[in-house]
Tab-separated table of C-alpha atoms in Angstrom:
chain	number	residue	atom	x	y	z
A	527	UNK	CA	0.018	0.054	-0.020
A	528	UNK	CA	2.565	2.443	1.040
A	529	UNK	CA	4.749	1.545	-1.899
A	530	UNK	CA	1.896	1.887	-4.316
A	531	UNK	CA	1.157	5.206	-2.872
A	532	UNK	CA	4.777	6.371	-3.360
A	533	UNK	CA	4.826	5.022	-6.922
A	534	UNK	CA	1.629	7.001	-7.795
A	535	UNK	CA	3.037	9.986	-5.978
A	536	UNK	CA	6.219	9.809	-7.896
A	537	UNK	CA	4.454	9.240	-11.109
A	538	UNK	CA	2.310	12.392	-10.513
A	539	UNK	CA	5.341	14.522	-9.505
A	540	UNK	CA	7.225	13.273	-12.464
A	541	UNK	CA	4.481	14.038	-14.768
A	542	UNK	CA	4.266	17.575	-13.273
A	543	UNK	CA	7.980	18.209	-13.600
A	544	UNK	CA	8.091	16.704	-17.094
A	545	UNK	CA	5.204	18.467	-18.681
A	546	UNK	CA	4.796	21.640	-16.711
A	547	UNK	CA	7.650	23.531	-18.431
A	548	UNK	CA	6.156	22.668	-21.739
A	549	UNK	CA	2.612	23.882	-20.899
A	550	UNK	CA	3.894	26.772	-19.111
A	551	UNK	CA	6.013	27.738	-22.149
A	552	UNK	CA	2.827	27.151	-24.408
A	553	UNK	CA	0.808	29.352	-22.188
A	554	UNK	CA	3.513	32.041	-22.136
A	555	UNK	CA	3.750	31.937	-25.839
A	556	UNK	CA	-0.030	32.300	-26.136
A	557	UNK	CA	0.204	35.149	-23.585
A	558	UNK	CA	3.095	36.892	-25.459
A	559	UNK	CA	1.189	36.556	-28.840
A	560	UNK	CA	-2.041	38.098	-27.415
A	561	UNK	CA	-0.121	40.761	-25.805
A	562	UNK	CA	1.744	41.667	-28.996
A	563	UNK	CA	-1.424	41.629	-30.960
A	564	UNK	CA	-2.925	43.940	-28.173
A	565	UNK	CA	0.038	46.535	-28.509
A	566	UNK	CA	-0.385	46.564	-32.269
A	567	UNK	CA	-4.073	47.275	-31.983
A	568	UNK	CA	-3.458	50.011	-29.505
A	569	UNK	CA	-0.639	51.426	-31.900
A	570	UNK	CA	-3.104	51.349	-34.840
A	571	UNK	CA	-5.968	52.963	-32.757
A	572	UNK	CA	-3.560	55.690	-31.893
A	573	UNK	CA	-2.282	56.387	-35.287
A	574	UNK	CA	-5.780	56.305	-36.750
A	575	UNK	CA	-7.573	58.452	-34.090
A	576	UNK	CA	-5.129	60.629	-32.305
A	577	UNK	CA	-2.479	61.842	-34.846
A	578	UNK	CA	-2.742	64.519	-37.524
A	579	UNK	CA	-4.195	67.938	-37.496
A	580	UNK	CA	-7.778	67.249	-38.283
A	581	UNK	CA	-8.818	67.264	-34.542
A	582	UNK	CA	-9.331	70.057	-32.245
A	583	UNK	CA	-7.165	69.859	-28.978
A	584	UNK	CA	-10.376	69.065	-26.966
A	585	UNK	CA	-11.366	66.361	-29.371
A	586	UNK	CA	-7.963	64.722	-29.240
A	587	UNK	CA	-8.220	64.894	-25.418
A	588	UNK	CA	-11.498	63.091	-25.497
A	589	UNK	CA	-10.279	60.421	-27.823
A	590	UNK	CA	-7.227	59.834	-25.789
A	591	UNK	CA	-9.390	59.466	-22.702
A	592	UNK	CA	-11.370	56.670	-24.509
A	593	UNK	CA	-8.177	54.942	-25.615
A	594	UNK	CA	-6.834	55.190	-22.096
A	595	UNK	CA	-9.771	53.725	-20.658
A	596	UNK	CA	-10.002	50.693	-22.916
A	597	UNK	CA	-6.271	49.958	-23.342
A	598	UNK	CA	-4.883	50.875	-19.985
A	599	UNK	CA	-5.433	49.565	-16.456
A	600	UNK	CA	-5.724	53.387	-15.350
A	601	UNK	CA	-6.954	52.741	-11.810
A	602	UNK	CA	-4.282	50.246	-10.848
A	603	UNK	CA	-1.575	52.487	-12.491
A	604	UNK	CA	-2.983	55.445	-10.322
A	605	UNK	CA	-2.879	53.359	-7.114
A	606	UNK	CA	0.658	52.153	-7.958
A	607	UNK	CA	1.861	55.591	-8.637
A	608	UNK	CA	0.608	56.897	-5.312
A	609	UNK	CA	2.353	53.868	-3.603
A	610	UNK	CA	2.136	53.742	0.101
A	611	UNK	CA	0.154	56.990	0.268
A	612	UNK	CA	-2.800	55.157	-1.002
A	613	UNK	CA	-3.283	53.438	2.230
A	614	UNK	CA	-3.503	56.804	4.155
A	615	UNK	CA	-5.805	58.428	1.631
A	616	UNK	CA	-9.478	58.690	2.487
A	617	UNK	CA	-12.058	57.160	0.185
A	618	UNK	CA	-12.976	60.681	-0.963
A	619	UNK	CA	-9.329	61.509	-1.639
A	620	UNK	CA	-8.804	58.276	-3.496
A	621	UNK	CA	-11.583	58.877	-5.907
A	622	UNK	CA	-10.704	62.362	-6.427
A	623	UNK	CA	-7.102	61.529	-7.006
A	624	UNK	CA	-7.923	58.878	-9.602
A	625	UNK	CA	-9.998	61.366	-11.419
A	626	UNK	CA	-7.271	64.002	-11.368
A	627	UNK	CA	-4.662	61.399	-12.258
A	628	UNK	CA	-6.662	60.546	-15.529
A	629	UNK	CA	-7.059	64.185	-16.298
A	630	UNK	CA	-3.267	64.805	-15.908
A	631	UNK	CA	-2.379	61.914	-18.274
A	632	UNK	CA	-4.929	63.155	-20.900
A	633	UNK	CA	-3.791	66.780	-20.563
A	634	UNK	CA	-0.152	65.981	-20.630
A	635	UNK	CA	-0.121	63.390	-23.603
A	636	UNK	CA	-2.866	64.511	-25.949
A	637	UNK	CA	-0.941	67.341	-27.376
A	638	UNK	CA	2.021	65.125	-28.176
A	639	UNK	CA	0.327	63.134	-30.783
A	640	UNK	CA	-0.599	66.246	-32.876
A	641	UNK	CA	2.825	66.420	-34.246
A	642	UNK	CA	3.266	62.588	-34.918
A	643	UNK	CA	3.289	61.739	-38.524
A	644	UNK	CA	6.047	59.432	-39.717
A	645	UNK	CA	6.368	57.264	-36.603
A	646	UNK	CA	6.260	53.533	-37.380
A	647	UNK	CA	6.225	50.863	-34.653
A	648	UNK	CA	8.071	47.742	-35.063
A	649	UNK	CA	7.800	44.798	-32.585
A	650	UNK	CA	11.208	43.285	-31.721
A	651	UNK	CA	10.535	40.577	-29.130
A	652	UNK	CA	8.744	39.543	-25.985
A	653	UNK	CA	9.561	38.401	-22.516
A	654	UNK	CA	7.696	37.639	-19.250
A	655	UNK	CA	8.322	38.653	-15.668
A	656	UNK	CA	5.939	37.266	-13.319
A	657	UNK	CA	2.401	38.057	-14.256
A	658	UNK	CA	3.485	40.742	-16.663
A	659	UNK	CA	4.317	40.235	-20.437
A	660	UNK	CA	6.799	42.535	-21.938
A	661	UNK	CA	6.359	43.537	-25.621
A	662	UNK	CA	9.427	45.137	-26.932
A	663	UNK	CA	9.313	47.570	-29.876
A	664	UNK	CA	11.315	50.229	-31.520
A	665	UNK	CA	9.626	53.353	-32.743
A	666	UNK	CA	11.178	54.647	-36.016
A	667	UNK	CA	10.996	58.424	-36.867
A	668	UNK	CA	12.290	59.071	-40.113
A	669	UNK	CA	15.858	60.281	-40.030
A	670	UNK	CA	15.954	60.654	-36.173
A	671	UNK	CA	17.323	57.807	-33.855
A	672	UNK	CA	14.670	55.007	-33.387
A	673	UNK	CA	13.318	55.039	-29.785
A	674	UNK	CA	13.253	51.734	-27.844
A	675	UNK	CA	9.828	51.206	-26.172
A	676	UNK	CA	8.857	48.196	-23.896
A	677	UNK	CA	5.184	47.789	-23.169
A	678	UNK	CA	4.351	46.078	-19.919
A	679	UNK	CA	1.030	44.172	-20.362
A	680	UNK	CA	-0.926	42.474	-17.691
A	681	UNK	CA	-4.166	40.444	-17.837
A	682	UNK	CA	-6.488	41.526	-15.119
A	683	UNK	CA	-10.102	40.321	-15.338
A	684	UNK	CA	-9.532	38.334	-18.431
A	685	UNK	CA	-8.354	41.311	-20.565
A	686	UNK	CA	-5.076	42.662	-21.729
A	687	UNK	CA	-4.175	46.007	-20.231
A	688	UNK	CA	-1.081	48.266	-20.397
A	689	UNK	CA	0.313	48.762	-16.978
A	690	UNK	CA	3.458	50.692	-17.961
A	691	UNK	CA	5.470	51.953	-20.978
A	692	UNK	CA	9.232	51.945	-20.669
A	693	UNK	CA	10.990	54.377	-23.051
A	694	UNK	CA	14.750	53.905	-23.319
A	695	UNK	CA	14.761	52.229	-19.975
A	696	UNK	CA	12.654	54.871	-18.317
A	697	UNK	CA	9.448	53.616	-16.764
A	698	UNK	CA	6.739	56.062	-17.109
A	699	UNK	CA	4.926	55.029	-13.824
A	700	UNK	CA	8.184	54.847	-11.945
A	701	UNK	CA	8.891	58.423	-12.912
A	702	UNK	CA	5.530	59.563	-12.154
A	703	UNK	CA	5.725	57.886	-8.713
A	704	UNK	CA	8.930	59.668	-7.771
A	705	UNK	CA	7.359	63.088	-8.916
A	706	UNK	CA	4.214	62.454	-6.880
A	707	UNK	CA	6.009	61.197	-3.843
A	708	UNK	CA	8.290	64.226	-3.961
A	709	UNK	CA	5.229	66.664	-4.047
A	710	UNK	CA	3.599	64.755	-1.209
A	711	UNK	CA	6.828	64.862	0.951
A	712	UNK	CA	7.200	68.588	0.233
A	713	UNK	CA	3.673	69.246	1.379
A	714	UNK	CA	4.046	67.741	4.729
A	715	UNK	CA	3.310	64.051	3.724
A	716	UNK	CA	-0.129	64.842	2.909
A	717	UNK	CA	-1.972	63.296	-0.087
A	718	UNK	CA	-4.251	66.500	-0.076
A	719	UNK	CA	-0.986	68.555	-1.097
A	720	UNK	CA	-0.782	66.459	-4.093
A	721	UNK	CA	-4.386	66.773	-4.880
A	722	UNK	CA	-4.299	70.588	-4.679
A	723	UNK	CA	-1.411	70.617	-6.962
A	724	UNK	CA	-3.000	68.387	-9.478
A	725	UNK	CA	-6.162	70.544	-9.400
A	726	UNK	CA	-4.157	73.691	-10.062
A	727	UNK	CA	-2.533	71.902	-12.948
A	728	UNK	CA	-5.848	70.717	-14.333
A	729	UNK	CA	-7.297	74.382	-14.194
A	730	UNK	CA	-4.232	75.716	-16.017
A	731	UNK	CA	-4.313	73.008	-18.463
A	732	UNK	CA	-8.009	73.748	-19.121
A	733	UNK	CA	-7.203	77.457	-19.741
A	734	UNK	CA	-4.484	76.619	-22.227
B	712	UNK	CA	36.216	75.038	-1.043
B	713	UNK	CA	35.730	75.236	2.719
B	714	UNK	CA	32.696	77.559	2.174
B	715	UNK	CA	31.356	74.992	-0.146
B	716	UNK	CA	31.637	72.123	2.191
B	717	UNK	CA	30.157	73.950	5.246
B	718	UNK	CA	27.352	75.047	2.912
B	719	UNK	CA	26.836	71.371	1.832
B	720	UNK	CA	27.001	70.014	5.464
B	721	UNK	CA	24.739	72.588	7.017
B	722	UNK	CA	22.204	71.784	4.281
B	723	UNK	CA	22.071	68.085	4.790
B	724	UNK	CA	18.520	66.884	4.882
B	725	UNK	CA	18.348	65.240	8.269
B	726	UNK	CA	17.035	61.726	8.118
B	727	UNK	CA	13.322	61.630	9.266
B	728	UNK	CA	12.673	60.091	12.531
B	729	UNK	CA	9.973	57.933	13.858
B	730	UNK	CA	7.873	56.618	10.787
B	731	UNK	CA	9.872	53.589	9.466
B	732	UNK	CA	8.118	53.958	6.014
B	733	UNK	CA	9.257	57.531	5.719
B	734	UNK	CA	12.766	56.570	6.790
B	735	UNK	CA	12.786	53.728	4.185
B	736	UNK	CA	11.619	56.126	1.396
B	737	UNK	CA	14.386	58.726	2.373
B	738	UNK	CA	17.023	55.809	2.132
B	739	UNK	CA	15.726	54.636	-1.204
B	740	UNK	CA	15.673	58.297	-2.655
B	741	UNK	CA	19.450	58.170	-1.919
B	742	UNK	CA	19.503	61.843	-1.934
B	743	UNK	CA	20.844	62.976	1.599
B	744	UNK	CA	22.000	66.385	0.507
B	745	UNK	CA	18.750	67.067	-1.311
B	746	UNK	CA	18.402	70.837	-0.194
B	747	UNK	CA	21.952	71.550	-1.543
B	748	UNK	CA	21.350	69.689	-4.748
B	749	UNK	CA	18.015	71.511	-5.281
B	750	UNK	CA	20.065	74.828	-4.753
B	751	UNK	CA	22.513	73.757	-7.458
B	752	UNK	CA	19.587	72.653	-9.589
B	753	UNK	CA	18.118	76.117	-9.578
B	754	UNK	CA	21.458	77.621	-10.331
B	755	UNK	CA	21.908	75.262	-13.304
B	756	UNK	CA	18.261	76.156	-14.537
B	757	UNK	CA	19.400	79.755	-14.538
B	758	UNK	CA	22.623	79.073	-16.462
B	759	UNK	CA	20.628	77.022	-18.911
B	760	UNK	CA	17.988	79.709	-19.448
B	761	UNK	CA	20.540	82.584	-19.636
B	762	UNK	CA	23.196	80.841	-21.821
B	763	UNK	CA	23.006	77.225	-22.668
B	764	UNK	CA	19.485	77.013	-23.909
B	765	UNK	CA	19.714	80.262	-26.156
B	766	UNK	CA	22.895	78.977	-27.856
B	767	UNK	CA	21.421	75.558	-28.324
B	768	UNK	CA	18.271	77.179	-29.752
B	769	UNK	CA	20.203	79.207	-32.129
B	770	UNK	CA	22.198	75.949	-33.135
B	771	UNK	CA	18.892	74.320	-33.783
B	772	UNK	CA	17.553	77.242	-35.879
B	773	UNK	CA	20.552	77.316	-38.254
B	774	UNK	CA	21.091	73.701	-38.490
B	775	UNK	CA	18.520	71.341	-39.907
B	776	UNK	CA	17.838	68.061	-37.898
B	777	UNK	CA	19.760	65.581	-40.281
B	778	UNK	CA	22.955	68.019	-40.035
B	779	UNK	CA	22.694	67.795	-36.238
B	780	UNK	CA	22.413	64.164	-36.264
B	781	UNK	CA	25.591	64.138	-38.367
B	782	UNK	CA	27.408	66.238	-35.859
B	783	UNK	CA	26.115	63.869	-33.068
B	784	UNK	CA	27.484	60.756	-35.031
B	785	UNK	CA	30.790	62.673	-35.631
B	786	UNK	CA	31.139	63.318	-31.876
B	787	UNK	CA	30.150	59.782	-30.988
B	788	UNK	CA	32.707	58.354	-33.343
B	789	UNK	CA	35.466	60.434	-31.659
B	790	UNK	CA	34.429	58.750	-28.387
B	791	UNK	CA	35.366	55.289	-29.807
B	792	UNK	CA	38.633	54.867	-27.832
B	793	UNK	CA	36.812	55.541	-24.567
B	794	UNK	CA	33.840	53.266	-25.484
B	795	UNK	CA	36.428	50.539	-26.512
B	796	UNK	CA	38.547	50.699	-23.454
B	797	UNK	CA	35.385	50.378	-21.158
B	798	UNK	CA	34.047	47.540	-23.372
B	799	UNK	CA	37.299	45.705	-22.614
B	800	UNK	CA	37.494	46.650	-18.931
B	801	UNK	CA	33.995	45.139	-18.614
B	802	UNK	CA	35.086	41.842	-20.465
B	803	UNK	CA	32.419	42.643	-23.274
B	804	UNK	CA	34.521	41.184	-26.044
B	805	UNK	CA	31.595	40.941	-28.434
B	806	UNK	CA	30.734	44.550	-27.928
B	807	UNK	CA	34.292	45.715	-28.085
B	808	UNK	CA	34.422	43.922	-31.509
B	809	UNK	CA	31.248	45.785	-32.596
B	810	UNK	CA	32.933	49.060	-31.504
B	811	UNK	CA	35.896	48.470	-33.604
B	812	UNK	CA	33.893	47.509	-36.716
B	813	UNK	CA	31.883	50.622	-36.154
B	814	UNK	CA	34.761	52.827	-36.037
B	815	UNK	CA	36.165	51.377	-39.174
B	816	UNK	CA	33.027	51.619	-41.240
B	817	UNK	CA	32.045	54.935	-39.871
B	818	UNK	CA	35.373	56.589	-40.320
B	819	UNK	CA	35.718	55.705	-43.986
B	820	UNK	CA	32.315	54.789	-45.451
B	821	UNK	CA	30.554	57.099	-42.939
B	822	UNK	CA	32.764	59.950	-43.992
B	823	UNK	CA	34.974	60.754	-40.959
B	824	UNK	CA	31.964	59.550	-38.748
B	825	UNK	CA	29.481	62.128	-39.886
B	826	UNK	CA	27.164	59.286	-40.997
B	827	UNK	CA	26.449	56.379	-38.932
B	828	UNK	CA	26.757	53.876	-41.695
B	829	UNK	CA	27.443	50.956	-39.398
B	830	UNK	CA	23.979	51.118	-37.788
B	831	UNK	CA	22.611	50.505	-41.300
B	832	UNK	CA	24.639	47.399	-41.663
B	833	UNK	CA	23.272	46.069	-38.128
B	834	UNK	CA	26.288	47.225	-36.100
B	835	UNK	CA	24.126	49.322	-33.490
B	836	UNK	CA	25.598	52.166	-31.575
B	837	UNK	CA	25.996	51.509	-27.757
B	838	UNK	CA	27.635	53.535	-25.053
B	839	UNK	CA	29.988	52.747	-22.381
B	840	UNK	CA	31.733	54.904	-19.877
B	841	UNK	CA	33.996	54.423	-16.745
B	842	UNK	CA	30.927	55.036	-14.399
B	843	UNK	CA	29.312	51.913	-15.871
B	844	UNK	CA	32.628	49.852	-15.702
B	845	UNK	CA	32.798	50.729	-12.088
B	846	UNK	CA	29.223	49.590	-11.606
B	847	UNK	CA	30.090	46.276	-13.345
B	848	UNK	CA	33.009	45.917	-10.900
B	849	UNK	CA	30.505	46.061	-8.041
B	850	UNK	CA	30.965	49.649	-7.019
B	851	UNK	CA	27.654	51.429	-5.797
B	852	UNK	CA	26.644	54.728	-7.167
B	853	UNK	CA	26.867	56.546	-3.830
B	854	UNK	CA	24.446	59.443	-2.961
B	855	UNK	CA	22.835	61.406	-5.822
B	856	UNK	CA	24.652	64.632	-6.783
B	857	UNK	CA	23.586	67.534	-8.693
B	858	UNK	CA	26.742	69.010	-10.149
B	859	UNK	CA	26.984	72.652	-11.220
B	860	UNK	CA	26.544	72.907	-15.000
B	861	UNK	CA	27.080	69.132	-15.801
B	862	UNK	CA	23.792	68.198	-13.919
B	863	UNK	CA	22.641	64.956	-12.328
B	864	UNK	CA	25.304	62.564	-11.346
B	865	UNK	CA	26.713	60.582	-8.313
B	866	UNK	CA	30.334	60.141	-7.049
B	867	UNK	CA	30.861	56.919	-9.004
B	868	UNK	CA	29.641	58.579	-12.284
B	869	UNK	CA	31.522	61.729	-11.511
B	870	UNK	CA	34.734	59.788	-11.044
B	871	UNK	CA	33.993	57.961	-14.157
B	872	UNK	CA	33.784	61.014	-16.165
B	873	UNK	CA	37.301	62.094	-14.935
B	874	UNK	CA	38.727	58.827	-15.890
B	875	UNK	CA	37.135	58.755	-19.267
B	876	UNK	CA	38.655	62.260	-19.831
B	877	UNK	CA	42.024	61.079	-18.845
B	878	UNK	CA	42.103	57.779	-20.811
B	879	UNK	CA	40.962	59.597	-23.991
B	880	UNK	CA	43.880	59.673	-26.604
B	881	UNK	CA	42.489	62.757	-28.194
B	882	UNK	CA	42.986	64.624	-25.014
B	883	UNK	CA	46.566	63.147	-24.729
B	884	UNK	CA	47.405	64.321	-28.181
B	885	UNK	CA	45.791	67.771	-27.462
B	886	UNK	CA	48.008	68.076	-24.300
B	887	UNK	CA	51.246	66.930	-25.853
B	888	UNK	CA	50.900	69.198	-28.905
B	889	UNK	CA	49.619	72.261	-27.079
B	890	UNK	CA	46.308	72.069	-28.956
B	891	UNK	CA	44.107	73.063	-25.996
B	892	UNK	CA	41.837	74.819	-28.566
B	893	UNK	CA	40.845	71.497	-30.076
B	894	UNK	CA	40.002	70.119	-26.660
B	895	UNK	CA	37.974	73.158	-25.705
B	896	UNK	CA	36.259	73.360	-29.056
B	897	UNK	CA	35.211	69.663	-28.739
B	898	UNK	CA	33.844	70.184	-25.248
B	899	UNK	CA	31.895	73.243	-26.331
B	900	UNK	CA	30.219	71.370	-29.318
B	901	UNK	CA	29.710	68.322	-27.101
B	902	UNK	CA	27.886	70.500	-24.699
B	903	UNK	CA	25.718	71.983	-27.239
B	904	UNK	CA	25.066	68.581	-28.865
B	905	UNK	CA	24.149	67.017	-25.468
B	906	UNK	CA	21.671	69.910	-24.669
B	907	UNK	CA	20.316	69.524	-28.242
B	908	UNK	CA	19.829	65.678	-27.724
B	909	UNK	CA	17.884	66.395	-24.465
B	910	UNK	CA	15.923	69.287	-25.921
B	911	UNK	CA	12.493	67.314	-26.137
B	912	UNK	CA	12.851	65.857	-22.727
B	913	UNK	CA	13.852	68.873	-20.872
B	914	UNK	CA	11.006	70.936	-22.776
B	915	UNK	CA	8.546	68.212	-21.602
B	916	UNK	CA	9.726	68.347	-17.994
B	917	UNK	CA	9.665	72.071	-18.006
B	918	UNK	CA	6.044	72.057	-19.364
B	919	UNK	CA	4.487	69.083	-17.506
B	920	UNK	CA	6.324	68.081	-14.400
B	921	UNK	CA	5.000	68.858	-10.986
B	922	UNK	CA	8.467	68.743	-9.589
B	923	UNK	CA	11.262	68.962	-12.172
B	924	UNK	CA	14.069	68.291	-9.865
B	925	UNK	CA	12.353	65.062	-8.642
B	926	UNK	CA	11.795	64.012	-12.350
B	927	UNK	CA	15.197	64.626	-13.537
B	928	UNK	CA	16.644	62.708	-10.580
B	929	UNK	CA	14.434	59.719	-11.430
B	930	UNK	CA	15.109	59.954	-15.006
B	931	UNK	CA	18.834	60.016	-14.545
B	932	UNK	CA	18.938	57.205	-12.254
B	933	UNK	CA	16.739	55.055	-14.473
B	934	UNK	CA	18.825	55.908	-17.531
B	935	UNK	CA	21.959	54.895	-15.844
B	936	UNK	CA	20.438	51.655	-14.629
B	937	UNK	CA	19.427	50.840	-18.120
B	938	UNK	CA	22.879	51.732	-19.567
B	939	UNK	CA	24.561	49.416	-16.816
B	940	UNK	CA	22.060	46.617	-17.694
B	941	UNK	CA	22.918	47.277	-21.375
B	942	UNK	CA	19.209	47.681	-22.029
B	943	UNK	CA	18.148	44.365	-20.574
B	944	UNK	CA	14.701	44.441	-18.894
B	945	UNK	CA	14.389	44.498	-15.160
B	946	UNK	CA	13.736	41.243	-13.298
B	947	UNK	CA	10.904	42.536	-11.341
B	948	UNK	CA	8.901	45.211	-13.058
B	949	UNK	CA	6.083	47.027	-11.123
B	950	UNK	CA	3.053	44.992	-11.051
B	951	UNK	CA	-0.406	45.907	-10.061
B	952	UNK	CA	-0.798	43.952	-6.983
B	953	UNK	CA	2.787	42.807	-6.173
B	954	UNK	CA	3.067	41.872	-2.543
B	955	UNK	CA	-0.577	42.467	-1.769
B	956	UNK	CA	-1.608	46.136	-1.169
B	957	UNK	CA	0.794	48.796	-1.676
B	958	UNK	CA	4.107	47.873	0.072
B	959	UNK	CA	6.706	50.548	0.646
B	960	UNK	CA	7.135	53.046	-2.174
B	961	UNK	CA	10.312	52.321	-4.156
B	962	UNK	CA	10.237	55.682	-5.888
B	963	UNK	CA	13.377	54.964	-7.975
B	964	UNK	CA	13.159	51.425	-8.622
B	965	UNK	CA	16.672	51.010	-6.851
B	966	UNK	CA	15.973	47.646	-5.501
B	967	UNK	CA	16.974	46.195	-8.855
B	968	UNK	CA	20.518	45.038	-9.019
B	969	UNK	CA	22.237	45.514	-12.335
B	970	UNK	CA	22.628	42.239	-14.329
B	971	UNK	CA	24.984	41.881	-17.113
B	972	UNK	CA	23.252	40.258	-20.048
């Protein structure tokens, strides 16, 4: 009995050891492929809907807001960027912050797509780290040096979402986090200080 | 000098007491002389606004983008001996070979280095410097430093800059032949080229950052880490729910050790 149990046990372990790397790899490949397709879809959406001079600035901002909501895990990004300060923030502060964070991204980035015209994205490979797929690409800009861009893609709630964009080794969310944490620190460690700064920014952004 | 050190010491941000999270964040920021660094940063911004930016702006108006790219390639080609020496010091033989081939191709077919012809053939440009070599030898960066005029740095990278200057054969030649003008001209043009390369990034920070000093500190450290990793991806990228609900802030991602891939 004991022997039989052990054999069965070993057989199960053996099977797991033998086959799990293969299944894991196959799953990873499927995940990578899906993530790559997802990044290309995002790039096409951006090129079709955000670039060029046909849009007014306000239209471009609203289009970007739509793209942000469908392709990015905005709330998780917002929480991660606030880091440990998220825990201290009240429920009201959290929801106000998330709204202002979205506005900040929309106001900051929308204008940039105006001047985009000859940019082409080329996927160069994939990798995984934990639950994150990394889709690597270069963006070619005519005669200028190409820019290396990594897309960190997660799969929360059964959908691909961008969690971070890394440009030439610089993580956008990491940079945003150090900026926000500095603003909070210089405002006596209070999230309300950051919220006030973001509100100011959002008002001056609306005026421009 | 004494005045400067007294100024630096008296401006040391004292480590926060009590709250362990605040203390951990202070240590991760790795910026114990932040008040002094911020003062130098303001000074640098003034110098940039008054001198460096206007000169670079003028350069950008009179020189079309492809010509500026050519100047940049030429200057990079001149850096070959320094890059090669650091490739070798890091034991990166493949990259050293790449550097040699690039120099051969670009100095001839690339017309004295003005055209990066080697990249078209698949021999991509890479950068190396003695700061990175020291990092590969296991030497830590030390505290963040804002240097007057030169901008963001740290003791390791500042030493690296000096060593790179000393091992550059073009500087030896200039010293031996009394051609100080050549070195000075090269330094001047390199300065303008560097400011030109950073133009868009700095415009962006100027317009959008809530705290330009914090942004530049973060950008510099992330870029250096990326240079040291030779562009390989980090082992533990930020993840939505890593370690439950919002562990200690790691504002600079400095928990990530450089890996040589």
